[in-house]
Short mmCIF file of C-alpha atoms and ligand atoms in Angstrom, two decimals:
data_model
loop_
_atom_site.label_atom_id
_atom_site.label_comp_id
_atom_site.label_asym_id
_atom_site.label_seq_id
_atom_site.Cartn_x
_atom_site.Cartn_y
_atom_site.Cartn_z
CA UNK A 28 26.64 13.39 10.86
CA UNK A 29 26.54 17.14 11.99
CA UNK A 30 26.93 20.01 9.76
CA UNK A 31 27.03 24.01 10.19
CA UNK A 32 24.54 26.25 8.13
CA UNK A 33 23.35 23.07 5.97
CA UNK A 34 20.71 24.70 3.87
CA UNK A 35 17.26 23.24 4.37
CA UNK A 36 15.50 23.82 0.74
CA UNK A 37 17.08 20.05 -0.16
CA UNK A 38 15.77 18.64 2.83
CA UNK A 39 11.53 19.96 1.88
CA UNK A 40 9.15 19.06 -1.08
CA UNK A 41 8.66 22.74 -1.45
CA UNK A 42 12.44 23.00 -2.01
CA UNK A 43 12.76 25.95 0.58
CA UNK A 44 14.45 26.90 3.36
CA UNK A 45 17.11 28.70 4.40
CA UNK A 46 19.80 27.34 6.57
CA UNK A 47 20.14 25.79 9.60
CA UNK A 48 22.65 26.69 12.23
CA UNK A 49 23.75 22.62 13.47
CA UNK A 50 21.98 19.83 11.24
CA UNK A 51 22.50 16.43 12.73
CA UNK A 52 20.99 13.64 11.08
CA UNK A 53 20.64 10.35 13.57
CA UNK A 54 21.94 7.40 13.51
CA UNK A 55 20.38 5.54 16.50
CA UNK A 56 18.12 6.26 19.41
CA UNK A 57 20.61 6.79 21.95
CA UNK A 58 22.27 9.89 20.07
CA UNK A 59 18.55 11.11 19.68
CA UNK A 60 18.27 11.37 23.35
CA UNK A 61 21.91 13.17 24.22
CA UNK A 62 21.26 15.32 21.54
CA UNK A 63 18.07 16.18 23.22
CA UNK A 64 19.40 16.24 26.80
CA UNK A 65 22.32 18.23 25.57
CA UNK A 66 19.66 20.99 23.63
CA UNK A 67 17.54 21.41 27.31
CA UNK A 68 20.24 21.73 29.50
CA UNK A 69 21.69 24.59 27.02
CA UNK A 70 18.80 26.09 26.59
CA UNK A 71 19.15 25.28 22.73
CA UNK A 72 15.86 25.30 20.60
CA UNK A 73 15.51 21.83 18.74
CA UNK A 74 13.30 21.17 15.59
CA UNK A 75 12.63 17.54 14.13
CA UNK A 76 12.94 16.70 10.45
CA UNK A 77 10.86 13.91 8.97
CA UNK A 78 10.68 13.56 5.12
CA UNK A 79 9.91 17.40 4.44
CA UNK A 80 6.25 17.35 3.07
CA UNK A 81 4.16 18.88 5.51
CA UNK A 82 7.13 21.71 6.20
CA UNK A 83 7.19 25.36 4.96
CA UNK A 84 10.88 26.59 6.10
CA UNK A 85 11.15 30.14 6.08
CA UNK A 86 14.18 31.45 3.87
CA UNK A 87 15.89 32.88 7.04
CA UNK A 88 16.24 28.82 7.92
CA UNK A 89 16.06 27.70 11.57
CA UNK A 90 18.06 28.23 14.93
CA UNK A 91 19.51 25.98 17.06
CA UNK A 92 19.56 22.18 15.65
CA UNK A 93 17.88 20.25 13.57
CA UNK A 94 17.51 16.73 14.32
CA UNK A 95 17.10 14.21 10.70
CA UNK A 96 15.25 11.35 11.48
CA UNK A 97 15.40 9.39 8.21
CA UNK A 98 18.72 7.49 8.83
CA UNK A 99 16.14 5.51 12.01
CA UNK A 100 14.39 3.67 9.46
CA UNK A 101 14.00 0.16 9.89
CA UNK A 102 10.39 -1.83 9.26
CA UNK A 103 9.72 -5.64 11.02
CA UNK A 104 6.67 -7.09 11.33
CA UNK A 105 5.76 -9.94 13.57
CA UNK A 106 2.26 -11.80 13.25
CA UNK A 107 0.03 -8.72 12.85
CA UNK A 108 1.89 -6.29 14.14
CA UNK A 109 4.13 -3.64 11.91
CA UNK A 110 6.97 -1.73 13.86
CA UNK A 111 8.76 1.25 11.85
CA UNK A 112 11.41 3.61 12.62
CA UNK A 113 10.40 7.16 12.85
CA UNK A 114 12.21 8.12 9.94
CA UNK A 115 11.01 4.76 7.63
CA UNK A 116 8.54 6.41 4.52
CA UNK A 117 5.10 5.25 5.92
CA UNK A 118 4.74 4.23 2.11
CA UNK A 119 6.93 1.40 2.71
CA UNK A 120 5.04 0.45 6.11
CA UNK A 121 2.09 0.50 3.66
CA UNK A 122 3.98 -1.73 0.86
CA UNK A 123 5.55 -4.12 3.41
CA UNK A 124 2.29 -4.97 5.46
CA UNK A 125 0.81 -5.83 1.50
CA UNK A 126 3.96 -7.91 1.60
CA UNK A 127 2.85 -9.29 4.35
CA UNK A 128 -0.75 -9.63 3.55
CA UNK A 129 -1.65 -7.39 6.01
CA UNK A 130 -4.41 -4.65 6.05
CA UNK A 131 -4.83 -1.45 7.27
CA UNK A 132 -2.21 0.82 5.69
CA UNK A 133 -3.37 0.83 2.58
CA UNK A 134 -4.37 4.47 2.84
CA UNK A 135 -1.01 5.20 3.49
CA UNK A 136 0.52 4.08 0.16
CA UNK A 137 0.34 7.20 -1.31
CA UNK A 138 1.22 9.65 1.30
CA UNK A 139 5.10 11.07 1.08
CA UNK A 140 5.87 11.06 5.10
CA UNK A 141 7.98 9.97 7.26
CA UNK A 142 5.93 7.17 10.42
CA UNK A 143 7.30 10.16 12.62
CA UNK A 144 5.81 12.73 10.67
CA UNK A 145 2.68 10.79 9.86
CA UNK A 146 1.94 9.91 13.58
CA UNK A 147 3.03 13.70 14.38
CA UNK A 148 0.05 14.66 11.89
CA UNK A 149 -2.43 12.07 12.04
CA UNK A 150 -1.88 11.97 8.30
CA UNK A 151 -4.97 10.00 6.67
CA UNK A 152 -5.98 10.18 3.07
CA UNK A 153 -9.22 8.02 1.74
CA UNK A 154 -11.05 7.52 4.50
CA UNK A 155 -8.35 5.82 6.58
CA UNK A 156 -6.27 7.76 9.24
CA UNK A 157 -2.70 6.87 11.29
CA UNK A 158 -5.27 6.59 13.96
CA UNK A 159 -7.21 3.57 12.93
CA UNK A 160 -4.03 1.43 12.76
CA UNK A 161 -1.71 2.26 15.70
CA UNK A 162 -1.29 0.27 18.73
CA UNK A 163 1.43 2.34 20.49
CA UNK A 164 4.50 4.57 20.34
CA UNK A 165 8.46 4.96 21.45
CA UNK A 166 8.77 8.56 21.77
CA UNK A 167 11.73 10.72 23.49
CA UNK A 168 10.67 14.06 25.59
CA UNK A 169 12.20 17.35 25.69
CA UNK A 170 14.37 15.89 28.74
CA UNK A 171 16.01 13.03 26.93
CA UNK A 172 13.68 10.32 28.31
CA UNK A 173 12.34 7.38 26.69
CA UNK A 174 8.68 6.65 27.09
CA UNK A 175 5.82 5.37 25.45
CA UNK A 176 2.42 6.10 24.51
CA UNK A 177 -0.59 4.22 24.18
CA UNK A 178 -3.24 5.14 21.28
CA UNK A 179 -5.24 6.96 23.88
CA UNK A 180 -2.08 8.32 25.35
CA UNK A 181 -1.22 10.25 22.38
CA UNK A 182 -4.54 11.83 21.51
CA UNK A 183 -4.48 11.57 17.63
CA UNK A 184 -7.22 14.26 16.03
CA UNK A 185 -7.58 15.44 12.65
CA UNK A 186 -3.96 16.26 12.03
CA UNK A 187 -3.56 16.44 15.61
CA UNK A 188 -1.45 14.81 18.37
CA UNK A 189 0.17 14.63 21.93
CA UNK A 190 3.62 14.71 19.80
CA UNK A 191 2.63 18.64 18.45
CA UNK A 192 1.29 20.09 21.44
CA UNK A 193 4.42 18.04 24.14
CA UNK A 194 7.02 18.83 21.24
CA UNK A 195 8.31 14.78 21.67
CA UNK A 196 9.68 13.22 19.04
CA UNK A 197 8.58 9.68 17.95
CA UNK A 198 11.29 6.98 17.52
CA UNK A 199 8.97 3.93 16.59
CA UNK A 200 5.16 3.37 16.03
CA UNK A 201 3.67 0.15 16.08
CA UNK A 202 0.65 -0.30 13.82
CA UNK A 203 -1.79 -3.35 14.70
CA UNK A 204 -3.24 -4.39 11.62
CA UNK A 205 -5.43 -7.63 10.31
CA UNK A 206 -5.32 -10.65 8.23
CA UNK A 207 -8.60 -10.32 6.90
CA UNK A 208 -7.90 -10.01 3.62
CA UNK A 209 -5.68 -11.54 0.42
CA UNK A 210 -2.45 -9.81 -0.98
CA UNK A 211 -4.63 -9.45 -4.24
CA UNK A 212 -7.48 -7.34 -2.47
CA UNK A 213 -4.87 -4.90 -0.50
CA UNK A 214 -2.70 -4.70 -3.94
CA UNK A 215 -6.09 -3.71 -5.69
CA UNK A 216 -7.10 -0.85 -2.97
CA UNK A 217 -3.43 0.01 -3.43
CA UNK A 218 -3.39 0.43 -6.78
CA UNK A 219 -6.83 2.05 -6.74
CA UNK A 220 -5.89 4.58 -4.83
CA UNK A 221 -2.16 5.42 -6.40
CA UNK A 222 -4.36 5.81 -9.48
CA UNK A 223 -6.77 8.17 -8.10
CA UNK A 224 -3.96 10.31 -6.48
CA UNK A 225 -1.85 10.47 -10.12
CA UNK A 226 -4.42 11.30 -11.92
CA UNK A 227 -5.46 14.42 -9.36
CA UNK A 228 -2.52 15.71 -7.98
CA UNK A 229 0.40 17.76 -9.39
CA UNK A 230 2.71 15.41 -8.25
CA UNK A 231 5.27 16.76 -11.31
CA UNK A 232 5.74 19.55 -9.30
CA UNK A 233 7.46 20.53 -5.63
CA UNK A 234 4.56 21.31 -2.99
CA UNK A 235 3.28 20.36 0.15
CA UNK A 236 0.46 18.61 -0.19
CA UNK A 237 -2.85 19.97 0.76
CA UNK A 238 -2.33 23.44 1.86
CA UNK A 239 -5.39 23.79 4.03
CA UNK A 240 -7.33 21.39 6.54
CA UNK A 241 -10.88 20.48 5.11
CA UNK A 242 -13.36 23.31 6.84
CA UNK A 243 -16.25 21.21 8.18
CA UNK A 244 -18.87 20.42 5.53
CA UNK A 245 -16.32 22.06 2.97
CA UNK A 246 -13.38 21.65 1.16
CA UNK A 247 -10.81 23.93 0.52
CA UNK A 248 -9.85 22.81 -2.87
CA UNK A 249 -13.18 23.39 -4.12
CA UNK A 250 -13.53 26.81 -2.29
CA UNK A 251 -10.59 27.98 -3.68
CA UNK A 252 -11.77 27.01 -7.53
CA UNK A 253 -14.86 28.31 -6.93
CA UNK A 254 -13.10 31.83 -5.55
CA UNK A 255 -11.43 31.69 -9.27
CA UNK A 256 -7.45 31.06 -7.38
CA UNK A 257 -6.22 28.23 -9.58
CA UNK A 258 -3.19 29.38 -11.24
CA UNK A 259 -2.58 32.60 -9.63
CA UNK A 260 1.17 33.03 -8.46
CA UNK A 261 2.96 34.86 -6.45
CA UNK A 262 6.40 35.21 -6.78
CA UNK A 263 7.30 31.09 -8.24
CA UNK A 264 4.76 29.88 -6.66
CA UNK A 265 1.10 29.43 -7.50
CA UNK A 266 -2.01 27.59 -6.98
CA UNK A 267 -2.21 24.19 -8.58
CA UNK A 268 -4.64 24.38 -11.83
CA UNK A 269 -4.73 20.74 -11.69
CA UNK A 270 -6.12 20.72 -7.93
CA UNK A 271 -7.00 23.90 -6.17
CA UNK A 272 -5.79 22.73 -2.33
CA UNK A 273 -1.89 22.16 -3.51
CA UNK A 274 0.34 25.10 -4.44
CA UNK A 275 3.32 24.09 -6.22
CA UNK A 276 6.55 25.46 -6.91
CA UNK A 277 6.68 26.20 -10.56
CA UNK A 278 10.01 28.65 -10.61
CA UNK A 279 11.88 28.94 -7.84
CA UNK A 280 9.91 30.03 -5.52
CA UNK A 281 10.73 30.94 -1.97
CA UNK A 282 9.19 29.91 1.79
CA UNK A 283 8.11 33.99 1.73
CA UNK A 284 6.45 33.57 -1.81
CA UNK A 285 4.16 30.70 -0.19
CA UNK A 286 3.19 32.31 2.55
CA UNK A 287 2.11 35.22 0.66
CA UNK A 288 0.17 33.27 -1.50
CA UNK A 289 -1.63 31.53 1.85
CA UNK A 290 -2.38 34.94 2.85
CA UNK A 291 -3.60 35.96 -0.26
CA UNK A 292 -6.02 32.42 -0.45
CA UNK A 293 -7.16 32.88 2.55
CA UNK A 294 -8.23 36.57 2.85
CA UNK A 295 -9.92 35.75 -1.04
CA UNK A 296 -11.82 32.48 0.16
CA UNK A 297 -12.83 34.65 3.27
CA UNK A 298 -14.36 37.79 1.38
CA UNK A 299 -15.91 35.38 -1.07
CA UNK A 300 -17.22 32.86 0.72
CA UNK A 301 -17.38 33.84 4.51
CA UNK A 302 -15.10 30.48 5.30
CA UNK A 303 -11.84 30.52 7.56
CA UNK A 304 -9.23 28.37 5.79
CA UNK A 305 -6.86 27.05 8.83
CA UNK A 306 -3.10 25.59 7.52
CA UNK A 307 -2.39 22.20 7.62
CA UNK A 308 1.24 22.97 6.27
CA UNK A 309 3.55 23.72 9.09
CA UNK A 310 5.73 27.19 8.39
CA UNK A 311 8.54 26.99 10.73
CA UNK A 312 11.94 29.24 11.19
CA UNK A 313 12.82 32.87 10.44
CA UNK A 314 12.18 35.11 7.65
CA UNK A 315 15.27 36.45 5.43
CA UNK A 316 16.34 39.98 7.68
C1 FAD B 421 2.28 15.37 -2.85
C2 FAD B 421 1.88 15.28 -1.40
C3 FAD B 421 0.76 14.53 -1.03
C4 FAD B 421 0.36 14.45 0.30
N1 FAD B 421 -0.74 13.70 0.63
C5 FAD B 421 -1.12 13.62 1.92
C6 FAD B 421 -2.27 12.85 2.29
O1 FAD B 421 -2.92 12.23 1.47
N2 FAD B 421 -2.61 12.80 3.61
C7 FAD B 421 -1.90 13.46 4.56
O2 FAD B 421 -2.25 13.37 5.76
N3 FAD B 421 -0.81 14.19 4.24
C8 FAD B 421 -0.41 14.29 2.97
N4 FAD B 421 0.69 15.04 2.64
C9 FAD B 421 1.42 15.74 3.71
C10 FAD B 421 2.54 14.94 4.37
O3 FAD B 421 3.04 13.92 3.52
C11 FAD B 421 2.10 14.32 5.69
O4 FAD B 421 1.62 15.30 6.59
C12 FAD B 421 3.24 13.54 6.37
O5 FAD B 421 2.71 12.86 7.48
C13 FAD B 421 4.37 14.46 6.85
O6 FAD B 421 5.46 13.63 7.21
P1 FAD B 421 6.98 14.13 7.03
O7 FAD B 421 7.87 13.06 7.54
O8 FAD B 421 7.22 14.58 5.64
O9 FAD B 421 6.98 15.34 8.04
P2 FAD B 421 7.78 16.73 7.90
O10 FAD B 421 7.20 17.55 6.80
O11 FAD B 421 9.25 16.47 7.88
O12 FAD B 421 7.37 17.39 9.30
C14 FAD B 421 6.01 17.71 9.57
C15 FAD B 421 5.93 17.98 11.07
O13 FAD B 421 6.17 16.76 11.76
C16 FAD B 421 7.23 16.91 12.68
N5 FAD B 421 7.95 15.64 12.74
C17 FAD B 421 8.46 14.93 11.69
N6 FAD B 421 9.00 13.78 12.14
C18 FAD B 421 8.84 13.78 13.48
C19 FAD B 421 9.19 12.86 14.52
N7 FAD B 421 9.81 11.72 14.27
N8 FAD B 421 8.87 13.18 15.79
C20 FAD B 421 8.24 14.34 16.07
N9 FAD B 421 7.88 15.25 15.15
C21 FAD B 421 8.18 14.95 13.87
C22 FAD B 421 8.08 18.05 12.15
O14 FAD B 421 8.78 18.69 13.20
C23 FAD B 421 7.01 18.96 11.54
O15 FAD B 421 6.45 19.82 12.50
C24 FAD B 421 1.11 15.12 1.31
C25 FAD B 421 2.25 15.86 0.94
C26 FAD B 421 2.62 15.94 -0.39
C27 FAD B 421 3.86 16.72 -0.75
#
């Protein structure tokens, strides 16, 4: 499906985003990679789209295309091994290896991705990491090609990858996880950690999730309490009073409102506390001219 100026905001947990100039949302691998071949040889910028909720998009939206993955969603498993789509939510990767009785996602149950976006981040909450779990990947390179990429290949740090820095775009990840456990100890773990997520995050509200990576032997949340942030807003956005590291989107805010705020956190945290805060978030596109 391709459309012309789609607008983005309905596309991101933040709900912002201005337009993009060709939105094509997938329906199978091989249209992935002519789209791609077609972008290179016309010297057309691409961007990739997984569930929206790691992505700032500025209010001037994005040029060129923008490739949907979430249509390329299919989950099998086989033995021990879990293969999902890039576009599947990595919550039901976590759901259908408890199905299973498999371990190893369980950290994942909780976490709003996309598999593309999570292997594209690392994304890891609780101690566990994308990194811990996958075996390989089916990714697609700026020239249309299919290839793959072992664990090593793809160099997974904190919320870090091959995928970011080679701008490739994952098709499939296959997670190797164990049979060490019963359905009732994954559900509990599951459930554990669903509880401890409600009960601390605004999750009433649009946002992206933690704003900031953790600065080492710190956390951001708690530097930005202790700099006296929660609740300040900018615009219709403001910092989370129910947990200092998300800013949510109480009233409309827009992609320029956030990123004033992030300015505003950061230069604060800095004068107060001597600590860089480095995004997590990714801000992409153009700001409204
Ligand atoms: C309430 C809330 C809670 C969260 N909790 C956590 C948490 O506990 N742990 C954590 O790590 N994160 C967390 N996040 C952030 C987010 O869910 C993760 O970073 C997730 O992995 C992003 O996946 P996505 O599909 O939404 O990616 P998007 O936001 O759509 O995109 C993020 C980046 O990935 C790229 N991308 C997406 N799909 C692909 C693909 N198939 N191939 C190549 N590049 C791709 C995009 O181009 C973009 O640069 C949270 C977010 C919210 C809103």
């Amino acid at each position: 499906m391709v459309k012309i100026d789609e607008p983005l905001n309905k596309y991101t947990y933040t709900k912002t985003g201005g337009p993009a100039d060709i939105y094509i949302s997938v329906g199978n691998i091989e249209d992935t990679a002519k789209v791609i071949k077609y972008a290179k040889e016309n010297n057309v910028p691409v961007t990739y789209l997984g569930n929206g909720s790691n992505i700032i998009i500025r209010d001037g939206g994005i040029r060129g295309i923008v490739v949907n993955l979430l249509k390329l969603n299919d989950i099998t498993v086989t033995d021990d091994r879990l293969v999902a789509q890039s576009g599947a939510a990595i919550i039901d990767a976590s759901e259908m290896a408890l199905q299973h009785q498999l371990s190893g996602l369980e950290f994942a149950c909780g976490i709003p991705g996309s598999v593309g976006g999570a292997v594209y981040m690392n994304a890891g909450a609780y101690g566990g990491e994308v990194k811990d779990c996958l075996s390989h990947v089916t990714a697609i390179n700026e020239f249309g090609d299919i290839i793959t990429l072992s664990l090593e290949e793809l160099q997974l740090g904190y919320r870090t990858s091959r995928v970011q820095t080679e701008h490739l775009v994952v098709i499939s990840a296959e997670f190797s996880l164990k049979k060490d456990k019963p359905y009732d100890d994954i559900k509990a773990i599951m459930d554990d950690l669903t509880e401890r997520r409600e009960s601390k995050q605004p999750l009433e509200y649009p946002s992206c999730g933690s704003v900031f990576q953790r600065p080492p032997g710190n956390f951001a949340g708690k530097l930005i309490q202790d700099s006296g942030l929660q609740g300040h807003r900018i615009g219709g956005v403001e910092v989370s009073k129910k947990h200092a590291g998300f800013m949510v989107n109480v009233d409309n805010g827009s992609a320029s409102d956030y990123e004033a705020l992030i300015d505003f956190v950061q230069a604060k945290v800095k004068e107060l506390h001597g600590v860089t805060l480095h995004r997590e978030v990714r801000i992409i596109g153009e700001k409204l001219k």
